[in-house]
Short mmCIF file of C-alpha atoms in Angstrom, two decimals:
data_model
loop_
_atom_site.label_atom_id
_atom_site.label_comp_id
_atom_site.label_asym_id
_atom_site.label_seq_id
_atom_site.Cartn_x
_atom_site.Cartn_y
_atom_site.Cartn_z
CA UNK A 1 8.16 20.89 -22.52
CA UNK A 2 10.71 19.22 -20.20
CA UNK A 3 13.54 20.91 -19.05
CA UNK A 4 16.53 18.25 -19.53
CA UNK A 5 19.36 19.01 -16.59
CA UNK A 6 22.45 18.01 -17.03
CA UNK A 7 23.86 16.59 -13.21
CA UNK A 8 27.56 16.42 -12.80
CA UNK A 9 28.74 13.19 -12.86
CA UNK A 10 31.35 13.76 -9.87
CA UNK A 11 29.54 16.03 -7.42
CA UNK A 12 25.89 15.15 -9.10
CA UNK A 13 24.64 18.68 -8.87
CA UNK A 14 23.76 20.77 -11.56
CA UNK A 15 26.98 22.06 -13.02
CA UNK A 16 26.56 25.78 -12.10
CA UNK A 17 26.95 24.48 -8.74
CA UNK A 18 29.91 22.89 -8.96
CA UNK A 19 31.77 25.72 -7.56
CA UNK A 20 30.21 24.93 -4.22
CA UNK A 21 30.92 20.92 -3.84
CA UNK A 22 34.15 21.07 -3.00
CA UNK A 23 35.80 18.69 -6.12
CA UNK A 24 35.89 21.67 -8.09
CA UNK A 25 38.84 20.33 -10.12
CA UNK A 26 37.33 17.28 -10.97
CA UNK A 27 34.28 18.46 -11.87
CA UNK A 28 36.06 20.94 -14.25
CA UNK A 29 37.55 17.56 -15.92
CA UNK A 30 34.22 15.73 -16.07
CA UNK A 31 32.27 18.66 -17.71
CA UNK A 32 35.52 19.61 -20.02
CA UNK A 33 34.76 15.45 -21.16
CA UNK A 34 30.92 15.14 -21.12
CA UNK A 35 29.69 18.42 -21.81
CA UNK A 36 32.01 20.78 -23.66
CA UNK A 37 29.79 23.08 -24.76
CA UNK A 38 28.36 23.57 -21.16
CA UNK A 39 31.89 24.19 -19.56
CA UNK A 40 32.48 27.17 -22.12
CA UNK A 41 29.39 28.86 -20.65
CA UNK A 42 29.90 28.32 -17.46
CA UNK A 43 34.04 28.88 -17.45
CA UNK A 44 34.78 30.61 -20.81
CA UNK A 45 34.80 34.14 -18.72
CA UNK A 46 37.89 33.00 -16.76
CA UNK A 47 41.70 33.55 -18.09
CA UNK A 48 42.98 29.86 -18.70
CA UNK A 49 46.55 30.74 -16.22
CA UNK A 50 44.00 32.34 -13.75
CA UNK A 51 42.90 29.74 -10.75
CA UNK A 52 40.34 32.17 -10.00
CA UNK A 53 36.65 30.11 -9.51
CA UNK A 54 34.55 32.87 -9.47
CA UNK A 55 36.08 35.02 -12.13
CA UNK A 56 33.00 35.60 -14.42
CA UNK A 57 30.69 35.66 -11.64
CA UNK A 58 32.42 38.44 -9.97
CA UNK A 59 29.73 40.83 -11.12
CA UNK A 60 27.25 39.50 -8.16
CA UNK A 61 26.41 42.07 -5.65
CA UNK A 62 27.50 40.67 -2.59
CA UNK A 63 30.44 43.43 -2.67
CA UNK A 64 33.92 42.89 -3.54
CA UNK A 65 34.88 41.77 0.14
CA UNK A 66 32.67 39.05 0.69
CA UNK A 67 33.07 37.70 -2.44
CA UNK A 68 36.64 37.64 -1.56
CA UNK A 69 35.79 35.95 1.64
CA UNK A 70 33.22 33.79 -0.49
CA UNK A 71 36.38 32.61 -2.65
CA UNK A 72 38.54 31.97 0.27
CA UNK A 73 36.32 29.94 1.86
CA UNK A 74 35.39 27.92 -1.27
CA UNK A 75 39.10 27.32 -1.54
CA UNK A 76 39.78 25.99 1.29
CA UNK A 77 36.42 23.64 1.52
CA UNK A 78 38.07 22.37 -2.01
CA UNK A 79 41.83 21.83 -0.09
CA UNK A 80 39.80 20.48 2.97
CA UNK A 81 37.68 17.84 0.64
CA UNK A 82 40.56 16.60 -1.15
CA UNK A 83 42.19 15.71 1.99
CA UNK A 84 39.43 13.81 3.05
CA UNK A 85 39.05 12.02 -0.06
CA UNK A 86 43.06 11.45 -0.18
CA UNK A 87 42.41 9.85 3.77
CA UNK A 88 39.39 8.08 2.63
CA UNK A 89 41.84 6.39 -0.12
CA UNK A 90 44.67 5.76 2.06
CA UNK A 91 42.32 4.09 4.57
CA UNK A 92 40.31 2.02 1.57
CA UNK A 93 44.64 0.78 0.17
CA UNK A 94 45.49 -0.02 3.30
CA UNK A 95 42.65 -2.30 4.95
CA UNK A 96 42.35 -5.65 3.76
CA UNK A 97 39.62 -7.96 2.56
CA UNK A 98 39.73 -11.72 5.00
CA UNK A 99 38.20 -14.34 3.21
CA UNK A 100 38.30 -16.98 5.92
CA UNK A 101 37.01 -20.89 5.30
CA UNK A 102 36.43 -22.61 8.80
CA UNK A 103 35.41 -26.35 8.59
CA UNK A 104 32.45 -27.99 10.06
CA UNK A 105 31.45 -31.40 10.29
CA UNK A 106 33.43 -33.69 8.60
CA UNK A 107 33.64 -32.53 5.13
CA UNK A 108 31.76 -29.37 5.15
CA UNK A 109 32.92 -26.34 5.39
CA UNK A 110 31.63 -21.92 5.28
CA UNK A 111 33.87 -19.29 3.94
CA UNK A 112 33.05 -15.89 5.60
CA UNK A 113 34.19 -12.82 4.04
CA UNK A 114 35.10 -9.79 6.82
CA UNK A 115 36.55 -6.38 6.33
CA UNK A 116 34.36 -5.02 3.40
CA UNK A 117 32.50 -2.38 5.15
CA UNK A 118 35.33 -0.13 4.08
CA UNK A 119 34.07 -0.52 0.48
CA UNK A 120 31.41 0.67 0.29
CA UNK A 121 29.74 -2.82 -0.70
CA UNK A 122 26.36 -3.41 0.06
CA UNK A 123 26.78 -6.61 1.97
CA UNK A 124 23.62 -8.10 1.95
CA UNK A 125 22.94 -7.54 -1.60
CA UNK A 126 26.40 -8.76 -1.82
CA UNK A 127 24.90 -11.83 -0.51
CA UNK A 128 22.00 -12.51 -1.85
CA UNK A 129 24.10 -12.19 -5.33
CA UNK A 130 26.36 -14.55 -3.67
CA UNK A 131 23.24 -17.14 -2.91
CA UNK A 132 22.22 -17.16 -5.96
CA UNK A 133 25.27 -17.36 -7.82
CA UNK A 134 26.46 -20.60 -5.68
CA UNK A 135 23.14 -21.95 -4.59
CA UNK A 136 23.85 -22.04 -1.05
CA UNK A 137 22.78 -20.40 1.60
CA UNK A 138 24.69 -17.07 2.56
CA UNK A 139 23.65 -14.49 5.17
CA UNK A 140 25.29 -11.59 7.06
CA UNK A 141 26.14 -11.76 10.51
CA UNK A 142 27.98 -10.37 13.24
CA UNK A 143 31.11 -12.01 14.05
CA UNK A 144 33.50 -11.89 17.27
CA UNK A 145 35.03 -8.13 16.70
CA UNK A 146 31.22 -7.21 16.37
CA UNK A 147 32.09 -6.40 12.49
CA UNK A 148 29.27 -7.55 10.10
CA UNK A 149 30.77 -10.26 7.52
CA UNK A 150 29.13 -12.77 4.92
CA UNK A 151 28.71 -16.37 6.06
CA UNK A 152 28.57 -18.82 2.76
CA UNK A 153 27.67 -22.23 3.57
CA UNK A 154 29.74 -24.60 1.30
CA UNK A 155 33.53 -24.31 0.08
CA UNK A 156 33.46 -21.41 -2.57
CA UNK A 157 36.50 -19.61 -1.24
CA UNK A 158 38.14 -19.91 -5.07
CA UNK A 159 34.95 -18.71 -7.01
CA UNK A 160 34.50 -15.84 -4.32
CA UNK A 161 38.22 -14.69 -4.03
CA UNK A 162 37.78 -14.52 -8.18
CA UNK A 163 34.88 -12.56 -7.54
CA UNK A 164 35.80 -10.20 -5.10
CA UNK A 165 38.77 -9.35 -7.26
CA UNK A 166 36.33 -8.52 -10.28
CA UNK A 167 34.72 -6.09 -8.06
CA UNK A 168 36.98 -4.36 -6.68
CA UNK A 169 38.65 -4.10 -10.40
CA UNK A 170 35.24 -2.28 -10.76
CA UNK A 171 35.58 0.01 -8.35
CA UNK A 172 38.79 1.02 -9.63
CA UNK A 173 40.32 -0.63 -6.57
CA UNK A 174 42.82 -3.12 -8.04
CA UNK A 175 45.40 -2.65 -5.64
CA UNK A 176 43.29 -3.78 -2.19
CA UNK A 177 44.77 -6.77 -0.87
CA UNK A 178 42.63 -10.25 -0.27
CA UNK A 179 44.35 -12.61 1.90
CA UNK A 180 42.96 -15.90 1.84
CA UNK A 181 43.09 -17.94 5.49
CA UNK A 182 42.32 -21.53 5.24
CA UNK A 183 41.07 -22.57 8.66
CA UNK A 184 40.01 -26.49 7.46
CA UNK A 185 43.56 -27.70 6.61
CA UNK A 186 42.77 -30.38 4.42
CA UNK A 187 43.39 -33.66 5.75
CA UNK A 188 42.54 -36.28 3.42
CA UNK A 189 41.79 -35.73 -0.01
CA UNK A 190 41.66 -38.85 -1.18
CA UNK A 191 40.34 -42.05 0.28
CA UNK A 192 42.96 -44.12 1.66
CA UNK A 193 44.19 -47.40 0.18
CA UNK A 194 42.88 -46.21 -3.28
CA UNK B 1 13.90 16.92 7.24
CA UNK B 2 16.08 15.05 5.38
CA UNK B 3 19.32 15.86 7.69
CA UNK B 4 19.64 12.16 8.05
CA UNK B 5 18.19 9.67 5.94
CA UNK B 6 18.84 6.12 5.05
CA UNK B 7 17.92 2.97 3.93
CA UNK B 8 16.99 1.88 7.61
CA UNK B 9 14.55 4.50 7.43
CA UNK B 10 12.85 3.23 5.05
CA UNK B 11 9.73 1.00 6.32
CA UNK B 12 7.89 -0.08 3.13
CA UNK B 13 7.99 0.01 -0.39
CA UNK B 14 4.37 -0.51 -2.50
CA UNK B 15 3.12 -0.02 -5.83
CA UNK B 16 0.51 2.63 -6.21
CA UNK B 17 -3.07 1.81 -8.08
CA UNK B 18 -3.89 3.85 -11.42
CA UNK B 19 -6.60 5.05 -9.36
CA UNK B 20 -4.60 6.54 -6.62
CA UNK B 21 -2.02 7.69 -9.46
CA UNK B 22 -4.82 9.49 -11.55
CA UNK B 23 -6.03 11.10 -8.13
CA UNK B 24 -2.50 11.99 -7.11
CA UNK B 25 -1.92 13.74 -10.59
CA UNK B 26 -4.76 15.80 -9.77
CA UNK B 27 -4.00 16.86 -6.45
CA UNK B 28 -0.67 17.97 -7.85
CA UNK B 29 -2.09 20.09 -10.19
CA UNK B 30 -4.68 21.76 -7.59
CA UNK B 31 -1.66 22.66 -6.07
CA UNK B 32 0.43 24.09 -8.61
CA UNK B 33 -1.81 24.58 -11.50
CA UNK B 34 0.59 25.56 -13.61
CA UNK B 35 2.17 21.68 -13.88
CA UNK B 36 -1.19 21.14 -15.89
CA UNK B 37 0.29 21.31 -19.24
CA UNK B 38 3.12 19.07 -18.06
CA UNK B 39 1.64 16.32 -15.76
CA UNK B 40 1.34 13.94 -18.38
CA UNK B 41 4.67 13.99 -19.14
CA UNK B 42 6.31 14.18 -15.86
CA UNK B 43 3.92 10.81 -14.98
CA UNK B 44 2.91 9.34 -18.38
CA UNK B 45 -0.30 7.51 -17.86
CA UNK B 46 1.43 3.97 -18.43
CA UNK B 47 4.57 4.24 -15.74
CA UNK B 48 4.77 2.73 -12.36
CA UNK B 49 4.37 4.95 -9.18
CA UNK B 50 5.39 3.52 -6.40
CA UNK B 51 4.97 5.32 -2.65
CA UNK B 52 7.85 4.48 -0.17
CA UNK B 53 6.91 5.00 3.44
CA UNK B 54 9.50 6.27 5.26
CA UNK B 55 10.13 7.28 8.90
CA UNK B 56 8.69 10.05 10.67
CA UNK B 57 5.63 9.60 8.50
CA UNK B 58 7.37 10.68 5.69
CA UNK B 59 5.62 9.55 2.36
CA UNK B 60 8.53 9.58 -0.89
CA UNK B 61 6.57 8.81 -4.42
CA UNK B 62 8.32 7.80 -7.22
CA UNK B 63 7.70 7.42 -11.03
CA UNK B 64 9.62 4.74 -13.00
CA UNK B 65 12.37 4.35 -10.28
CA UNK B 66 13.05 8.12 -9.09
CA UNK B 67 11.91 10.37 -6.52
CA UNK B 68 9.95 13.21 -7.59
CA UNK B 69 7.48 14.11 -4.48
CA UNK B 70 7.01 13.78 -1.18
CA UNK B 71 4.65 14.29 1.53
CA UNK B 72 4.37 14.38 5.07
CA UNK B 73 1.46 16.29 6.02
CA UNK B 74 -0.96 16.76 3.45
CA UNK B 75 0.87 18.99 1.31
CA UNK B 76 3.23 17.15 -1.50
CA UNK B 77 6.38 18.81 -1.91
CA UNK B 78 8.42 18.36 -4.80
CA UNK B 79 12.14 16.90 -4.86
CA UNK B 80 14.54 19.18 -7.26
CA UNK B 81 14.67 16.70 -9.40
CA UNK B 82 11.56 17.77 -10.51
CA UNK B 83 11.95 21.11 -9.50
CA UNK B 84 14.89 21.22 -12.26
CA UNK B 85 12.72 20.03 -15.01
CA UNK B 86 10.11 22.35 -14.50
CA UNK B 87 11.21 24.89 -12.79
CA UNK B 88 8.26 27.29 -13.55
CA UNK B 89 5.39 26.04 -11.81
CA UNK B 90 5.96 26.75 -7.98
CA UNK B 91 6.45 29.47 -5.80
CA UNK B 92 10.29 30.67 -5.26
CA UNK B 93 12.95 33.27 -4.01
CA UNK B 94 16.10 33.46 -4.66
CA UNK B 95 18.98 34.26 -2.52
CA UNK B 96 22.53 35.85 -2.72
CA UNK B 97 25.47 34.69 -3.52
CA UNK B 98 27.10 34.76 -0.29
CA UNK B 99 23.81 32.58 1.20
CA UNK B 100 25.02 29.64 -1.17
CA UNK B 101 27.20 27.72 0.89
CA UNK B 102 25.79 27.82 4.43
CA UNK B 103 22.39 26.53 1.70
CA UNK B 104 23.95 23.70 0.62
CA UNK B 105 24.93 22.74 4.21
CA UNK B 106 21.59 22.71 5.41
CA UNK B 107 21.11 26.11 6.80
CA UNK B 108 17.82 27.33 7.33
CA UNK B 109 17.38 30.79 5.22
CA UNK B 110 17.97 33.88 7.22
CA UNK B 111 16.16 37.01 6.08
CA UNK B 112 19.11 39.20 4.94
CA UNK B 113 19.83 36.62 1.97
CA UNK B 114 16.97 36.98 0.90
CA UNK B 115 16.60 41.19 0.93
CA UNK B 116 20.16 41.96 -0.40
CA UNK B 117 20.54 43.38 -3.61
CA UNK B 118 21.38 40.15 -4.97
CA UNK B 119 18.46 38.64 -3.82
CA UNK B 120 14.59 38.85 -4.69
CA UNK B 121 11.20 38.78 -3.15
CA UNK B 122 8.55 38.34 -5.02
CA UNK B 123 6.54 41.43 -5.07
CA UNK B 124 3.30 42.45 -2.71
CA UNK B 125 1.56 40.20 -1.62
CA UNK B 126 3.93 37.81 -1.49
CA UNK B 127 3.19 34.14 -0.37
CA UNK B 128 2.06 33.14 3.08
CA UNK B 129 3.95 31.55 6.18
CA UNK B 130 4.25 28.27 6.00
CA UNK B 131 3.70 27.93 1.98
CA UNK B 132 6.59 25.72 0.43
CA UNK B 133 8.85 27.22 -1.75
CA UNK B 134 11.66 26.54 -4.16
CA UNK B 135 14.88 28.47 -3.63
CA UNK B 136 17.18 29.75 -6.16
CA UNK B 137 20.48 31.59 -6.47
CA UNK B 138 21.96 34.56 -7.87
CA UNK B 139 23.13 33.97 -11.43
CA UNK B 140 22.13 30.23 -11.49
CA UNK B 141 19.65 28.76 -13.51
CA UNK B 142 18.83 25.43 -11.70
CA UNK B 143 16.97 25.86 -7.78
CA UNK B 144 19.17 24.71 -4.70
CA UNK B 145 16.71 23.89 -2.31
CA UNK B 146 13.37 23.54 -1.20
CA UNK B 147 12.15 25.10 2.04
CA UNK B 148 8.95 26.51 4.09
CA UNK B 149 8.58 29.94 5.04
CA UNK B 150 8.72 30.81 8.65
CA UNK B 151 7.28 34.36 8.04
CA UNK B 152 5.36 35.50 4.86
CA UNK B 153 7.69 37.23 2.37
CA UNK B 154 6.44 40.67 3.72
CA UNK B 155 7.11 40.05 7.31
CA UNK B 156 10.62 38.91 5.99
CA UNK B 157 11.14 42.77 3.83
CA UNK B 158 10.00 44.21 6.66
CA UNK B 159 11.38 42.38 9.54
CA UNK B 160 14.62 41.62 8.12
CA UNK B 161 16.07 39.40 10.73
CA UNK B 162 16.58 35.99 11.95
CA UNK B 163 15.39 32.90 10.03
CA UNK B 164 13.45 33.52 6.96
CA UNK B 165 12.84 30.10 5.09
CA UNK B 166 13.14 26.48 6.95
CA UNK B 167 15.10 24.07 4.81
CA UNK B 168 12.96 21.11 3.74
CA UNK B 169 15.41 19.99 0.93
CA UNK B 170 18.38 20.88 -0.67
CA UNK B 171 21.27 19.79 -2.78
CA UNK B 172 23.29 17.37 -1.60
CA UNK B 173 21.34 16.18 1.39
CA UNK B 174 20.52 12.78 1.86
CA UNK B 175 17.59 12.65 -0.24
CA UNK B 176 19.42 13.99 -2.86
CA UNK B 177 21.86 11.82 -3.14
CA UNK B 178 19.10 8.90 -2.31
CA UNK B 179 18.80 5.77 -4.36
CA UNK B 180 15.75 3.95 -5.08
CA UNK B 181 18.00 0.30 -5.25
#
C-alpha cells in the first residue's frame, strides 16, 4: 500500500528534484550507480552530448522564456554550489587537527583535542565515545581562543591520534593533517638508580 | 517554521504510551480519513513512537526513529516523508515550474504559481484558509512542501495576487534534513 521513495543519496531529495539542488552532476552519477532504471526515466529524453537539464521537461508551460531564465538560473546555482563546496574543501585540507597533552601533577597528565569543529564531528558524542572507550573522564570545554575542544583526563594522546586518523579516513579525509604537541616533556621515565 | 532548526532546539525527547499512540492514530485518521486503510502500516501496532518537544511549542513525533508528524497547535501536520509514501490522503495544489526554486528556498507561495497554466486548483469549493496543504509540482511525482493557506483556494483564483500558501515545510529545510541521533 506504501509508496517506497527513492531519496538521492547526494542531495537526499527525491530524484525528480535533483535538478533543483544544485549538485546536479553528482546526483546524475549517484542515480546512474544506485538506480539505473530510475535515471533512464527521468534523463533518457535528453541527447547524451547535450548539457541541457531540462531537455525533456521543456514541454512545461511556463513559456519558452522563463524556462530559459529557469535554466540559467539553475546553472548558475549548480556553478555557485560547487564553488562553495570546492571552498568548503579547501578550508576542511587546510586547517589542522591539535592534539595537545599538558601535564598536571606529577605524573598525570590530559590530552585536549582543538580544531575539529571544521569537521563536522559531533564533539560531545565524540566524547562520550572517547569516555567510554578509555575509561576516563572526557568533556568539552571552552578553551583560551573561546574554540570548544575535548579535555581527556589521562595520557591517551597515541590511542586518540590512531583514532582520529580512522575517522577522518572515514570521512574520506585522509589528507587533514594532526600535529601532535607534547606539552609534559617527559622527564624521568624511569626511576633513578635502577 | 522550520527556517532554523537544530539540535539546541530541541528540549526533550520521551517515549509515547500505546495509549496515547492508539489515540494519536485516531486523531490522524479524523483528520485525513483517507490514511485509514494505511495507518497500520505507517505505525504498526508494535513500534516505538516517541514525541520530541521542541522549541516554540513545537511537538515532532516519530515512529521507529523518523519523523513523520508534527504539531504545534492542535492540528498534526505531516513531514514529506510521509507525505511521499502516501501521497493520496491530504489536501494539495500544485504549482508551476517556474515557482520551484524560490519553493525550495523557503518562499511562501504567491498566487500566480498557483493559477498559471501549469498549475492547478482544486476545483469549487476548494479548501478553506488556514487548512494545511501538501504542495506539488508540475511534472513531478513526489510533493515539495507543506504549507497553510493564507486565503481559501477561491479567494486565491479570484484574487490572484500576493501570497497564496505560507510555507510550513519543504524540501531541504532543516527539518528535512533533521536527524533523530
Amino acid at each position: 500500500m506504501l509508496r517506497e521513495v527513492v531519496y538521492c543519496g547526494v542531495c537526499s531529495f527525491p530524484p525528480e528534484y535533483c535538478e533543483f539542488s544544485g549538485k546536479l552532476k553528482r546526483c546524475k552519477i549517484w542515480l546512474q550507480e544506485n538506480h539505473a532504471e530510475l535515471f533512464e526515466k527521468l534523463y533518457s529524453g535528453e541527447d547524451a552530448e547535450v548539457e541541457g537539464v531540462t531537455g525533456k521537461l521543456a514541454e512545461s508551460s511556463i513559456g519558452e522564456k522563463r524556462e530559459e531564465k529557469l535554466e540559467k538560473d539553475l546553472l548558475k546555482m549548480q556553478a555557485k554550489e560547487e564553488n562553495r563546496e570546492q571552498r568548503e574543501l579547501a578550508k576542511k585540507l587546510s586547517s589542522k587537527i591539535i592534539i595537545k597533552r599538558e601535564a598536571r601533577t606529577k605524573r598525570k597528565s590530559v590530552v585536549a583535542i582543538s580544531g575539529l569543529e571544521v569537521f563536522e564531528i559531533d564533539m560531545k558524542k565524540l566524547a562520550k565515545t572517547f569516555a567510554s572507550k578509555f575509561a576516563t573522564g572526557c568533556s568539552v570545554s571552552k578553551n583560551a581562543e573561546k574554540k570548544e575542544e575535548i579535555v581527556i583526563q589521562g595520557d591517551v594522546m597515541g590511542e586518540v591520534e590512531n583514532y582520529l586518523h580512522s575517522i577522518l579516513a572515514e570521512k574520506g579525509l585522509k589528507d587533514v593533517k594532526v600535529e601532535v604537541v607534547d606539552g609534559a616533556a617527559k622527564k624521568k621515565k624511569k626511576p633513578e638508580g635502577a | 517554521m522550520f527556517r532554523k532548526f537544530a539540535k539546541e532546539d530541541v528540549h526533550s525527547r520521551s517515549n509515547v504510551k500505546s495509549s496515547v499512540q492508539r489515540s494519536l492514530k485516531s486523531k490522524l485518521v479524523s483528520q485525513y480519513p483517507k490514511l485509514e486503510d494505511v495507518i497500520d502500516e505507517l505505525i504498526p501496532k508494535k513500534s516505538q513512537v516517541e514525541l520530541i518537544k521542541c522549541e516554540d511549542k513545537i511537538q515532532l513525533y516519530s515512529v521507529d526513529g523518523e519523523i513523520l508528524f508534527f504539531q504545534k497547535f492542535a492540528e498534526l501536520i505531516p513531514t514529506l516523508k510521509l507525505v511521499h509514501k502516501f501521497p493520496d490522503a491530504y489536501p494539495t495544489v500544485q504549482v508551476d515550474r517556474g515557482a520551484i526554486k524560490f519553493v525550495l528556498s523557503g518562499a511562501n507561495i504567491m498566487c500566480p504559481g498557483l493559477t498559471s497554466p501549469g498549475a492547478s486548483l482544486p476545483e469549487a469549493p476548494g479548501y478553506e484558509k488556514d487548512s494545511v496543504v501538501v504542495i506539488n509540482a508540475e511534472n513531478k511525482e513526489s510533493a515539495l512542501a507543506i504549507g497553510k493557506l493564507m486565503m481559501s483556494t477561491e479567494e486565491i483564483k479570484s484574487i490572484n495576487k500576493g501570497h497564496g500558501v505560507e510555507m510550513i515545510h519543504h524540501l531541504s529545510d532543516p527539518l528535512w534534513h533533521f536527524n533523530l541521533d
